XYZ file of C-alpha atoms in Angstrom:
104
model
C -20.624 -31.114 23.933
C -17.315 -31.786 22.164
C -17.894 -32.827 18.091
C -15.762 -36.312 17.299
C -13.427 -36.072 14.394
C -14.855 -38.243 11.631
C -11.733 -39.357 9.746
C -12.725 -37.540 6.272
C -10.595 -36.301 4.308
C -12.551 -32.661 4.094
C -11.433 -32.566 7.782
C -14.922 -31.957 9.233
C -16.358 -32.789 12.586
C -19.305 -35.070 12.763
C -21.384 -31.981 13.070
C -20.354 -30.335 10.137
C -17.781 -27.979 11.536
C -14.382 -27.767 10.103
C -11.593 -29.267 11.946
C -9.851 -26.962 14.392
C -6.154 -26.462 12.646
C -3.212 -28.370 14.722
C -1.483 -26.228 17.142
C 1.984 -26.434 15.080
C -0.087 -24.983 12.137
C -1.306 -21.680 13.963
C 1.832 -20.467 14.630
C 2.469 -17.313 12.600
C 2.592 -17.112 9.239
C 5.400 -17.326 6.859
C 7.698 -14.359 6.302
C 7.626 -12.567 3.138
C 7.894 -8.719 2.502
C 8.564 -6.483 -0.693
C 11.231 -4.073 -1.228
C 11.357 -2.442 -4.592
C 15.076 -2.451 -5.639
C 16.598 0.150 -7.452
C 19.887 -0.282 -9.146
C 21.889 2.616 -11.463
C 24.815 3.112 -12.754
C 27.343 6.052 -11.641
C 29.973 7.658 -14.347
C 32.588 9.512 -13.597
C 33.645 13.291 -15.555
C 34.657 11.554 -18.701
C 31.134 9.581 -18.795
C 33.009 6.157 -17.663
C 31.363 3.928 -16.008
C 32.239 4.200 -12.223
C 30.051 2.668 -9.782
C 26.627 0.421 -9.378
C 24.385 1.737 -6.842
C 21.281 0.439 -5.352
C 18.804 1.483 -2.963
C 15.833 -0.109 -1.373
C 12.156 1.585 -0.774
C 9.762 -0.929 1.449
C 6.866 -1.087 -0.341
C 4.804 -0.677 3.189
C 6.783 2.047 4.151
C 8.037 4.979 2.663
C 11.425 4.418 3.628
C 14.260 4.035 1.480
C 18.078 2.763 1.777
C 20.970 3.421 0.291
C 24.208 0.968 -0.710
C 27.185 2.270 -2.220
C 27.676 -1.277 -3.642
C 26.385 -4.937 -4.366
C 28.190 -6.284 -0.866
C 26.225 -3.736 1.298
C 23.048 -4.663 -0.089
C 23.709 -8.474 0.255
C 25.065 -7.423 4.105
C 21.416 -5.898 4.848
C 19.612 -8.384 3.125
C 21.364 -10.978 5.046
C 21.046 -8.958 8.579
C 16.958 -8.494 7.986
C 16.502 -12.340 7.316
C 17.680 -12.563 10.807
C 15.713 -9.763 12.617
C 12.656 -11.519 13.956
C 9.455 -10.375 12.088
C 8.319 -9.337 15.622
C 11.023 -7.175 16.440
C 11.634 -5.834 12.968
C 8.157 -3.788 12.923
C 8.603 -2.058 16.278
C 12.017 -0.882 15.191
C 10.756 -0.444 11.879
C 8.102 1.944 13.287
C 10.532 3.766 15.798
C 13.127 4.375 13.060
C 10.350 5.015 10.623
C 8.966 8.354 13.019
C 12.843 9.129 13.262
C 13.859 8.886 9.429
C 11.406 8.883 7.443
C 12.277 9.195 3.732
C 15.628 9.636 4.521
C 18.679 7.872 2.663
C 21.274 7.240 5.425
């Protein structure tokens, strides 16, 4: 026997039960993932300052990345928004058994 919506604004089901969530609603989750950033400064022989360099560890993984500067961080950044979240963690696990801990 099918329960008829009864308008309320708890969203419940004559009988009690919550209303079923719309079918636009159950599709995945939004994206969000931590990276811890490191950033330090390099110096050359005379104890100038030389370089900014950053690296990335995911906090799920215990993988880190390197960047010689600010515009290759900003590059990867901008190439994992795009990765679906789908196909990032199976080739975040196959590069994962491959590199693991490993600065490229």
């Amino acid at each position: 026997m099918m329960a008829l919506y009864n308008g309320r604004k708890n969203n419940t089901f004559m009988n009690g039960l919550p209303e079923p969530m719309p079918e636009f609603l159950q599709a995945r989750p939004p994206r969000y993932h931590h990276f811890v950033l490191l950033v330090w400064e390099e110096r050359d022989a005379e104890g100038q300052h030389a370089a900014w360099r950053f690296s990335l560890q995911d906090s799920q993984k215990e993988e880190r990345i390197g960047f010689k500067n600010l515009d290759e961080l900003v590059a990867f950044l901008e190439r994992w928004i795009q990765i679906p979240q789908e196909a990032e963690s199976h080739s975040a696990e196959d590069k994962n058994k491959k590199t693991k801990g490993r600065l490229p």
